[in-house]
Amino acid sequence: MAPVPSLPKKSLGKVLVIGGCGFLGHHIVSLLVTSSSTTSSQISVLDLHTTRNRRPESDNVAYFDGDITTLSSILPIFEKVKPDVVIHTASPTLAGGSKAMYQKVNVEGTKCVIEACQKTGVTALVYTSSASVISDNSSDLINADERWPVIPPKAQTEYYSQTKAEAEALVLAANRAPASPKLLTVSIRPATIFGPSDVQLIPAMINVYRNGQTGFQLGDNQNLFDFTYVENVAHGHLLAARALSATSQLNIKPLDHERVDGEAFFITNDSPVYFWDFARMVWKACGSTLGTEHVWVIGKDAGLALGGLLEWGFWLVGRTPKLTRRQVRYSSMTRYYDISKAKKLLGYAPIVGLQEGIERAVGWFMEEAKKEEEKKGQ
Amino acid sequence: MGLLSQLLYYSFHPNQLRSILQWKLWHEPVHTRDPAKESATLKECFKYLNMTSRSFSAVIQELNPELLVPVALFYLILRGLDTIEDDMTIPLEKKEPLLRDFYNIIEKDGWTFNGNGPNEKDRDLLVHFDAIITEFKLVKPAYQAIIKDITKKMGDGMADYANNAEHNINGVNTVEDYELYCHYVAGLVGDGLTRLFVEGGFANPALLKRPELAEAMGQFLQKTNIIRDIKEDIDDKRRFWPKEIWSKHVDKFEDLFDPKNLDAALACSSEMVLNSLRHADECLFYMAGIKDQSVFNFVAIPQSMAIATLELVFRNPKIFERNVKITKGDACELMTLSTQNLRSVCEVFQRYARRIHKKNTPKDPNFLQISMACAKIEQFIESLYPTQDPKALSLMHGTGEPDERQKKDKKAKEESASEIFYLLLAVVGTLLVISSLMVGAAWIAGARFDIAISELTNGKFFPPTDPASISAVVRQHDHGEL
């Protein structure tokens, strides 16, 4: 097959990655450093704490501590770095924040970032949104694309997603806004990211394996689900940044059907799989040799009833059970996307396949566990 | 199966019997061949078609009359070529020129061939090949050119393989070789048929711009048959599974048939199934380009059979012991579903993709890849026939731009509200006019409204009844005038 025509190798200029020490953020920084197709004259990172996930000194990445929820904290950094491109990935994780925190970081923080961009002449802002902005967390999403409506606050049951949607709207509204017509913005909506140093999906699945609980299946496993390897998400961000850079150098506004600025894009691995098949592949990568003969299938309705009962029972004693209704819903829900728009307008195609992604991610966690063991042994 | 065992079988499998009856009773061919109008040589051609083809002869004979004869002759010509290639009793130096020149032979009046070995089952076809040549020359020149072109390409491909000693001893080596072989024996047929369909105006010409779709149609059928026929082929000393695949699982090809290697053999067959399954979405795409019902049936029936066969052979240890086949009932059901429209064929593909997914096991080295391939079929079908409508979802959430109809509805509502207002105004107005007329008439007739009002304000709601108090009231009010 002929190679996919790639955009000419272009420098993004000075790039600032906000949240560049986080899970996705540091993968974006790594890809910026190693990518042969995208170059940059200077890479800087702004994060609340810049002690973890740092690149080695030799890579010349500049690290700045700053809090995006106060403009005065980040404006001096923007003024010093003078970025051309800002990639904003900072957000509390889906499981790790309080309502107030989501509001503060995702909405207020993003407002500050936009303002800082507008005040310092940034030309491109790439925002990490979430594919969950169109999910109400109980209805299926079947081959959904960007035409699907963002769930309004009154129907959104996940506060995290609500604040991501709000922030995304702010970012997209800032595209060619009067405050700074030069600033172009784009929003990337990745679906269920996983990979090395992942803090949610893979560790949870590995735990299930370690606890010997692979013998349960909630729902009939006919539900397709998109899981996206982190490097592919990083790749999507860089493609979007390149597209914005290229657009900013045009004298005229691009046609609507080829416009990237002011648009949102879903990014996946472009290969949905049956939900439990993904989990089983993770367990297989961990070393499981089991088939499915030992699996006990709990139907969705039975699972919901059971989860509900457990939740009540544990609530009485003030704890959270291992099986919750939320888990049942998630693991029996269909949720996959059609990413034709990103393929067509960004030239996106995943660079790491699903199986390789799983193997890399699990391998990383195994390595980490080994290191821990060694530390303990000393 | 004896009659008794059949009776027993169908009494425990009533669904199978139902499917068979349904097909036999309700299937109405779009077109039927009319032997009365056929020449003697054409009748002979159809005799050989029935003789040489198990699965294709029925569907060919229901084709649109425009394509019926060209397609039947195309089949017979390729069958003739195949009969020469297959026959190991013909020496190579005789076989090769025959294969390479076959595209000219089909134009030589009176050509026949009786050099096939006595055991060659289709030898009669070549013995009487002059009938086919006679009819071929009567076909429209445009169709002749297509058939001739494919015959040349296939003959050359077969001659290359016949010449290839490596191939004859060791079978197919790489996956690339395997796909090239399938291209010669099936992909080319897909190409030729597509050109015939487009020439006749029965398929979207865009199919010619996407040759990989026709190729996929052929590859999918051929690969599936190769997987199914593994036992039959090894018994005939033929090997089509590529070494590149089987060597990952066993050391020697024959080891696949040793029951103690069953796990490895199943893993190997899964990889073969995966390799075939990857064509499924392109096959559906191809079928979306067919415009004629009889042509659709002709292409869709074998495809549905193939996906069902693929499910049957997937992780099925029996393929290494004997030739497995889908049941007659299933075949009839598939034919019923494949002679309707693309949507019902998509349902067949989705059903079997899900069954393959269900049989898939993490023990399989290609577990995730198979899962992804099944999912890809489902996603492709979803792109053809979406279940969700973003517009409806937007309306449900009250987001997004209201569309024209909504705006109209809103306007109509506003309009009807003002209509009701004017209606009420008219009613109230009429009442007012009538009341004032009545009051006016009463006043002219001498009604004392002044007395009535003051009495009412004094809290006396009922008029006095005795004459004395009545005159008292009147006197009280009129006394100023006295």
PDB file of N, CA and C in Angstrom, chain A residues 140-143 147-152 154-155 221-222 224 270-274 277-278 280-281 284 289-293 336-338 354-355 358, chain B residues 353-354 357-358 360-372 374-376 378-379 382-383 386-391 393-394 396-399:
ATOM      1  N   ASP A 140     -26.552   4.019  25.281  1.00  0.00           N
ATOM      2  CA  ASP A 140     -25.485   3.560  24.401  1.00  0.00           C
ATOM      3  C   ASP A 140     -25.048   4.681  23.464  1.00  0.00           C
ATOM      4  N   LEU A 141     -23.793   4.601  23.047  1.00  0.00           N
ATOM      5  CA  LEU A 141     -23.314   5.466  21.965  1.00  0.00           C
ATOM      6  C   LEU A 141     -22.829   4.545  20.864  1.00  0.00           C
ATOM      7  N   ILE A 142     -23.558   4.505  19.753  1.00  0.00           N
ATOM      8  CA  ILE A 142     -23.265   3.542  18.706  1.00  0.00           C
ATOM      9  C   ILE A 142     -22.691   4.256  17.492  1.00  0.00           C
ATOM     10  N   ASN A 143     -21.393   4.042  17.265  1.00  0.00           N
ATOM     11  CA  ASN A 143     -20.712   4.656  16.117  1.00  0.00           C
ATOM     12  C   ASN A 143     -20.934   6.171  16.080  1.00  0.00           C
ATOM     13  N   ARG A 147     -21.393  14.902  15.172  1.00  0.00           N
ATOM     14  CA  ARG A 147     -22.739  15.473  15.041  1.00  0.00           C
ATOM     15  C   ARG A 147     -23.593  15.201  16.284  1.00  0.00           C
ATOM     16  N   TRP A 148     -23.153  14.252  17.096  1.00  0.00           N
ATOM     17  CA  TRP A 148     -23.919  13.923  18.297  1.00  0.00           C
ATOM     18  C   TRP A 148     -23.921  15.116  19.272  1.00  0.00           C
ATOM     19  N   PRO A 149     -25.037  15.412  19.937  1.00  0.00           N
ATOM     20  CA  PRO A 149     -25.071  16.594  20.805  1.00  0.00           C
ATOM     21  C   PRO A 149     -24.284  16.396  22.101  1.00  0.00           C
ATOM     22  N   VAL A 150     -23.672  17.475  22.574  1.00  0.00           N
ATOM     23  CA  VAL A 150     -23.050  17.461  23.902  1.00  0.00           C
ATOM     24  C   VAL A 150     -24.195  17.373  24.915  1.00  0.00           C
ATOM     25  N   ILE A 151     -24.033  16.510  25.907  1.00  0.00           N
ATOM     26  CA  ILE A 151     -25.110  16.322  26.890  1.00  0.00           C
ATOM     27  C   ILE A 151     -25.227  17.593  27.743  1.00  0.00           C
ATOM     28  N   PRO A 152     -26.427  18.190  27.785  1.00  0.00           N
ATOM     29  CA  PRO A 152     -26.579  19.403  28.595  1.00  0.00           C
ATOM     30  C   PRO A 152     -26.499  19.069  30.087  1.00  0.00           C
ATOM     31  N   LYS A 154     -28.275  19.360  32.665  1.00  0.00           N
ATOM     32  CA  LYS A 154     -29.393  18.721  33.390  1.00  0.00           C
ATOM     33  C   LYS A 154     -29.469  17.215  33.126  1.00  0.00           C
ATOM     34  N   ALA A 155     -28.908  16.754  31.999  1.00  0.00           N
ATOM     35  CA  ALA A 155     -28.974  15.322  31.700  1.00  0.00           C
ATOM     36  C   ALA A 155     -27.637  14.630  31.965  1.00  0.00           C
ATOM     37  N   ASN A 221     -21.523  -9.071  26.927  1.00  0.00           N
ATOM     38  CA  ASN A 221     -20.269  -8.875  26.179  1.00  0.00           C
ATOM     39  C   ASN A 221     -20.502  -8.738  24.678  1.00  0.00           C
ATOM     40  N   GLN A 222     -21.636  -8.166  24.307  1.00  0.00           N
ATOM     41  CA  GLN A 222     -21.815  -7.831  22.888  1.00  0.00           C
ATOM     42  C   GLN A 222     -21.622  -6.331  22.697  1.00  0.00           C
ATOM     43  N   LEU A 224     -19.727  -3.063  22.166  1.00  0.00           N
ATOM     44  CA  LEU A 224     -18.445  -2.594  21.639  1.00  0.00           C
ATOM     45  C   LEU A 224     -18.015  -1.334  22.380  1.00  0.00           C
ATOM     46  N   ASP A 270      -9.415   3.569  16.597  1.00  0.00           N
ATOM     47  CA  ASP A 270     -10.095   3.177  15.368  1.00  0.00           C
ATOM     48  C   ASP A 270     -10.299   1.672  15.285  1.00  0.00           C
ATOM     49  N   SER A 271     -10.412   1.039  16.446  1.00  0.00           N
ATOM     50  CA  SER A 271     -10.764  -0.388  16.433  1.00  0.00           C
ATOM     51  C   SER A 271     -11.498  -0.723  17.718  1.00  0.00           C
ATOM     52  N   PRO A 272     -12.819  -0.499  17.708  1.00  0.00           N
ATOM     53  CA  PRO A 272     -13.591  -0.863  18.895  1.00  0.00           C
ATOM     54  C   PRO A 272     -13.511  -2.374  19.127  1.00  0.00           C
ATOM     55  N   VAL A 273     -13.631  -2.782  20.375  1.00  0.00           N
ATOM     56  CA  VAL A 273     -13.691  -4.220  20.685  1.00  0.00           C
ATOM     57  C   VAL A 273     -14.791  -4.458  21.713  1.00  0.00           C
ATOM     58  N   TYR A 274     -15.177  -5.709  21.839  1.00  0.00           N
ATOM     59  CA  TYR A 274     -16.159  -6.073  22.860  1.00  0.00           C
ATOM     60  C   TYR A 274     -15.522  -5.823  24.226  1.00  0.00           C
ATOM     61  N   ASP A 277     -13.574  -8.390  26.101  1.00  0.00           N
ATOM     62  CA  ASP A 277     -12.424  -8.905  25.358  1.00  0.00           C
ATOM     63  C   ASP A 277     -11.184  -8.053  25.651  1.00  0.00           C
ATOM     64  N   PHE A 278     -11.413  -6.746  25.817  1.00  0.00           N
ATOM     65  CA  PHE A 278     -10.291  -5.877  26.168  1.00  0.00           C
ATOM     66  C   PHE A 278      -9.724  -6.293  27.523  1.00  0.00           C
ATOM     67  N   ARG A 280      -9.981  -9.125  29.012  1.00  0.00           N
ATOM     68  CA  ARG A 280      -9.344 -10.451  28.944  1.00  0.00           C
ATOM     69  C   ARG A 280      -7.975 -10.378  28.278  1.00  0.00           C
ATOM     70  N   MET A 281      -7.843  -9.452  27.328  1.00  0.00           N
ATOM     71  CA  MET A 281      -6.539  -9.289  26.686  1.00  0.00           C
ATOM     72  C   MET A 281      -5.540  -8.715  27.682  1.00  0.00           C
ATOM     73  N   LYS A 284      -4.572 -11.519  29.839  1.00  0.00           N
ATOM     74  CA  LYS A 284      -3.700 -12.412  29.087  1.00  0.00           C
ATOM     75  C   LYS A 284      -2.274 -11.845  29.079  1.00  0.00           C
ATOM     76  N   THR A 289      -3.695 -17.752  31.488  1.00  0.00           N
ATOM     77  CA  THR A 289      -3.788 -18.750  30.430  1.00  0.00           C
ATOM     78  C   THR A 289      -5.206 -19.284  30.314  1.00  0.00           C
ATOM     79  N   LEU A 290      -6.108 -18.652  31.062  1.00  0.00           N
ATOM     80  CA  LEU A 290      -7.483 -19.169  31.094  1.00  0.00           C
ATOM     81  C   LEU A 290      -8.269 -18.778  29.844  1.00  0.00           C
ATOM     82  N   GLY A 291      -9.236 -19.610  29.505  1.00  0.00           N
ATOM     83  CA  GLY A 291     -10.170 -19.282  28.431  1.00  0.00           C
ATOM     84  C   GLY A 291     -11.359 -18.563  29.036  1.00  0.00           C
ATOM     85  N   THR A 292     -12.564 -18.950  28.619  1.00  0.00           N
ATOM     86  CA  THR A 292     -13.744 -18.320  29.201  1.00  0.00           C
ATOM     87  C   THR A 292     -14.628 -19.350  29.906  1.00  0.00           C
ATOM     88  N   GLU A 293     -14.106 -20.573  30.021  1.00  0.00           N
ATOM     89  CA  GLU A 293     -14.918 -21.644  30.613  1.00  0.00           C
ATOM     90  C   GLU A 293     -15.273 -21.351  32.072  1.00  0.00           C
ATOM     91  N   TYR A 336     -18.901   3.389  21.233  1.00  0.00           N
ATOM     92  CA  TYR A 336     -17.805   3.509  20.271  1.00  0.00           C
ATOM     93  C   TYR A 336     -18.108   4.588  19.248  1.00  0.00           C
ATOM     94  N   TYR A 337     -17.034   5.056  18.629  1.00  0.00           N
ATOM     95  CA  TYR A 337     -17.104   6.281  17.839  1.00  0.00           C
ATOM     96  C   TYR A 337     -16.648   6.058  16.400  1.00  0.00           C
ATOM     97  N   ASP A 338     -17.144   6.929  15.545  1.00  0.00           N
ATOM     98  CA  ASP A 338     -16.707   6.976  14.151  1.00  0.00           C
ATOM     99  C   ASP A 338     -15.765   8.179  14.038  1.00  0.00           C
ATOM    100  N   LEU A 354      -4.012  -1.724  18.984  1.00  0.00           N
ATOM    101  CA  LEU A 354      -4.613  -1.995  20.287  1.00  0.00           C
ATOM    102  C   LEU A 354      -3.837  -3.063  21.062  1.00  0.00           C
ATOM    103  N   GLN A 355      -3.497  -4.150  20.369  1.00  0.00           N
ATOM    104  CA  GLN A 355      -2.811  -5.233  21.071  1.00  0.00           C
ATOM    105  C   GLN A 355      -1.431  -4.799  21.560  1.00  0.00           C
ATOM    106  N   ILE A 358      -1.827  -2.609  24.592  1.00  0.00           N
ATOM    107  CA  ILE A 358      -2.100  -3.347  25.826  1.00  0.00           C
ATOM    108  C   ILE A 358      -0.807  -3.989  26.342  1.00  0.00           C
TER     109      ILE A 358
ATOM    110  N   ALA B 353     -20.898 -12.865  12.693  1.00  0.00           N
ATOM    111  CA  ALA B 353     -19.743 -12.210  13.311  1.00  0.00           C
ATOM    112  C   ALA B 353     -19.860 -12.332  14.833  1.00  0.00           C
ATOM    113  N   ARG B 354     -21.071 -12.144  15.350  1.00  0.00           N
ATOM    114  CA  ARG B 354     -21.251 -12.262  16.802  1.00  0.00           C
ATOM    115  C   ARG B 354     -21.053 -13.681  17.283  1.00  0.00           C
ATOM    116  N   HIS B 357     -17.398 -14.216  17.464  1.00  0.00           N
ATOM    117  CA  HIS B 357     -16.924 -13.531  18.669  1.00  0.00           C
ATOM    118  C   HIS B 357     -17.215 -14.357  19.920  1.00  0.00           C
ATOM    119  N   LYS B 358     -18.376 -14.975  19.944  1.00  0.00           N
ATOM    120  CA  LYS B 358     -18.771 -15.749  21.114  1.00  0.00           C
ATOM    121  C   LYS B 358     -17.900 -16.997  21.282  1.00  0.00           C
ATOM    122  N   ASN B 360     -14.834 -17.179  20.304  1.00  0.00           N
ATOM    123  CA  ASN B 360     -13.452 -16.743  20.454  1.00  0.00           C
ATOM    124  C   ASN B 360     -13.009 -16.916  21.908  1.00  0.00           C
ATOM    125  N   THR B 361     -11.760 -17.307  22.113  1.00  0.00           N
ATOM    126  CA  THR B 361     -11.293 -17.527  23.477  1.00  0.00           C
ATOM    127  C   THR B 361      -9.927 -16.876  23.689  1.00  0.00           C
ATOM    128  N   PRO B 362      -9.705 -16.342  24.894  1.00  0.00           N
ATOM    129  CA  PRO B 362      -8.407 -15.717  25.181  1.00  0.00           C
ATOM    130  C   PRO B 362      -7.235 -16.686  25.007  1.00  0.00           C
ATOM    131  N   LYS B 363      -7.522 -17.979  24.966  1.00  0.00           N
ATOM    132  CA  LYS B 363      -6.433 -18.951  24.765  1.00  0.00           C
ATOM    133  C   LYS B 363      -5.865 -18.839  23.359  1.00  0.00           C
ATOM    134  N   ASP B 364      -6.646 -18.282  22.463  1.00  0.00           N
ATOM    135  CA  ASP B 364      -6.227 -18.175  21.063  1.00  0.00           C
ATOM    136  C   ASP B 364      -5.155 -17.092  20.912  1.00  0.00           C
ATOM    137  N   PRO B 365      -4.065 -17.394  20.213  1.00  0.00           N
ATOM    138  CA  PRO B 365      -3.029 -16.348  20.054  1.00  0.00           C
ATOM    139  C   PRO B 365      -3.564 -15.103  19.341  1.00  0.00           C
ATOM    140  N   ASN B 366      -4.598 -15.256  18.522  1.00  0.00           N
ATOM    141  CA  ASN B 366      -5.143 -14.103  17.810  1.00  0.00           C
ATOM    142  C   ASN B 366      -6.440 -13.597  18.410  1.00  0.00           C
ATOM    143  N   PHE B 367      -6.607 -13.892  19.706  1.00  0.00           N
ATOM    144  CA  PHE B 367      -7.858 -13.543  20.396  1.00  0.00           C
ATOM    145  C   PHE B 367      -8.318 -12.110  20.118  1.00  0.00           C
ATOM    146  N   LEU B 368      -7.448 -11.140  20.396  1.00  0.00           N
ATOM    147  CA  LEU B 368      -7.868  -9.738  20.270  1.00  0.00           C
ATOM    148  C   LEU B 368      -8.076  -9.358  18.803  1.00  0.00           C
ATOM    149  N   GLN B 369      -7.212  -9.881  17.927  1.00  0.00           N
ATOM    150  CA  GLN B 369      -7.343  -9.545  16.507  1.00  0.00           C
ATOM    151  C   GLN B 369      -8.681 -10.035  15.953  1.00  0.00           C
ATOM    152  N   ILE B 370      -9.103 -11.220  16.386  1.00  0.00           N
ATOM    153  CA  ILE B 370     -10.385 -11.761  15.925  1.00  0.00           C
ATOM    154  C   ILE B 370     -11.527 -10.902  16.456  1.00  0.00           C
ATOM    155  N   SER B 371     -11.405 -10.512  17.725  1.00  0.00           N
ATOM    156  CA  SER B 371     -12.420  -9.655  18.319  1.00  0.00           C
ATOM    157  C   SER B 371     -12.531  -8.349  17.534  1.00  0.00           C
ATOM    158  N   MET B 372     -11.374  -7.790  17.171  1.00  0.00           N
ATOM    159  CA  MET B 372     -11.370  -6.536  16.421  1.00  0.00           C
ATOM    160  C   MET B 372     -11.975  -6.718  15.033  1.00  0.00           C
ATOM    161  N   CYS B 374     -14.285  -8.931  14.126  1.00  0.00           N
ATOM    162  CA  CYS B 374     -15.747  -9.041  14.265  1.00  0.00           C
ATOM    163  C   CYS B 374     -16.354  -7.661  14.510  1.00  0.00           C
ATOM    164  N   ALA B 375     -15.697  -6.906  15.381  1.00  0.00           N
ATOM    165  CA  ALA B 375     -16.196  -5.571  15.710  1.00  0.00           C
ATOM    166  C   ALA B 375     -16.198  -4.679  14.471  1.00  0.00           C
ATOM    167  N   LYS B 376     -15.187  -4.861  13.634  1.00  0.00           N
ATOM    168  CA  LYS B 376     -15.092  -4.031  12.437  1.00  0.00           C
ATOM    169  C   LYS B 376     -16.283  -4.284  11.511  1.00  0.00           C
ATOM    170  N   GLU B 378     -19.242  -5.244  12.497  1.00  0.00           N
ATOM    171  CA  GLU B 378     -20.399  -4.600  13.132  1.00  0.00           C
ATOM    172  C   GLU B 378     -20.373  -3.087  12.900  1.00  0.00           C
ATOM    173  N   GLN B 379     -19.188  -2.496  13.049  1.00  0.00           N
ATOM    174  CA  GLN B 379     -19.085  -1.044  12.870  1.00  0.00           C
ATOM    175  C   GLN B 379     -19.397  -0.658  11.426  1.00  0.00           C
ATOM    176  N   GLU B 382     -23.028  -0.735  10.864  1.00  0.00           N
ATOM    177  CA  GLU B 382     -23.607   0.436  11.536  1.00  0.00           C
ATOM    178  C   GLU B 382     -23.442   1.697  10.682  1.00  0.00           C
ATOM    179  N   SER B 383     -22.325   1.768   9.939  1.00  0.00           N
ATOM    180  CA  SER B 383     -22.135   2.951   9.097  1.00  0.00           C
ATOM    181  C   SER B 383     -23.087   2.932   7.899  1.00  0.00           C
ATOM    182  N   PRO B 386     -27.286   3.225  10.272  1.00  0.00           N
ATOM    183  CA  PRO B 386     -27.074   3.701  11.650  1.00  0.00           C
ATOM    184  C   PRO B 386     -28.315   3.458  12.532  1.00  0.00           C
ATOM    185  N   THR B 387     -28.079   3.035  13.782  1.00  0.00           N
ATOM    186  CA  THR B 387     -29.198   2.864  14.709  1.00  0.00           C
ATOM    187  C   THR B 387     -29.537   4.177  15.393  1.00  0.00           C
ATOM    188  N   GLN B 388     -28.512   5.046  15.540  1.00  0.00           N
ATOM    189  CA  GLN B 388     -28.777   6.285  16.263  1.00  0.00           C
ATOM    190  C   GLN B 388     -28.836   7.458  15.301  1.00  0.00           C
ATOM    191  N   ASP B 389     -29.685   8.423  15.637  1.00  0.00           N
ATOM    192  CA  ASP B 389     -29.841   9.596  14.798  1.00  0.00           C
ATOM    193  C   ASP B 389     -29.476  10.830  15.614  1.00  0.00           C
ATOM    194  N   PRO B 390     -28.335  11.468  15.264  1.00  0.00           N
ATOM    195  CA  PRO B 390     -27.894  12.609  16.078  1.00  0.00           C
ATOM    196  C   PRO B 390     -28.936  13.726  16.143  1.00  0.00           C
ATOM    197  N   LYS B 391     -29.726  13.881  15.067  1.00  0.00           N
ATOM    198  CA  LYS B 391     -30.737  14.940  15.084  1.00  0.00           C
ATOM    199  C   LYS B 391     -31.794  14.660  16.146  1.00  0.00           C
ATOM    200  N   LEU B 393     -31.397  12.863  18.779  1.00  0.00           N
ATOM    201  CA  LEU B 393     -30.789  13.019  20.099  1.00  0.00           C
ATOM    202  C   LEU B 393     -30.720  14.501  20.483  1.00  0.00           C
ATOM    203  N   SER B 394     -30.395  15.350  19.496  1.00  0.00           N
ATOM    204  CA  SER B 394     -30.325  16.787  19.765  1.00  0.00           C
ATOM    205  C   SER B 394     -31.689  17.307  20.202  1.00  0.00           C
ATOM    206  N   MET B 396     -34.027  15.598  21.601  1.00  0.00           N
ATOM    207  CA  MET B 396     -34.348  15.039  22.908  1.00  0.00           C
ATOM    208  C   MET B 396     -33.726  15.879  24.022  1.00  0.00           C
ATOM    209  N   HIS B 397     -32.488  16.325  23.778  1.00  0.00           N
ATOM    210  CA  HIS B 397     -31.802  17.113  24.799  1.00  0.00           C
ATOM    211  C   HIS B 397     -32.102  18.599  24.675  1.00  0.00           C
ATOM    212  N   GLY B 398     -32.864  18.962  23.629  1.00  0.00           N
ATOM    213  CA  GLY B 398     -33.192  20.367  23.433  1.00  0.00           C
ATOM    214  C   GLY B 398     -31.976  21.205  23.121  1.00  0.00           C
ATOM    215  N   THR B 399     -30.936  20.568  22.531  1.00  0.00           N
ATOM    216  CA  THR B 399     -29.745  21.339  22.173  1.00  0.00           C
ATOM    217  C   THR B 399     -29.673  21.495  20.663  1.00  0.00           C
TER     218      THR B 399
END
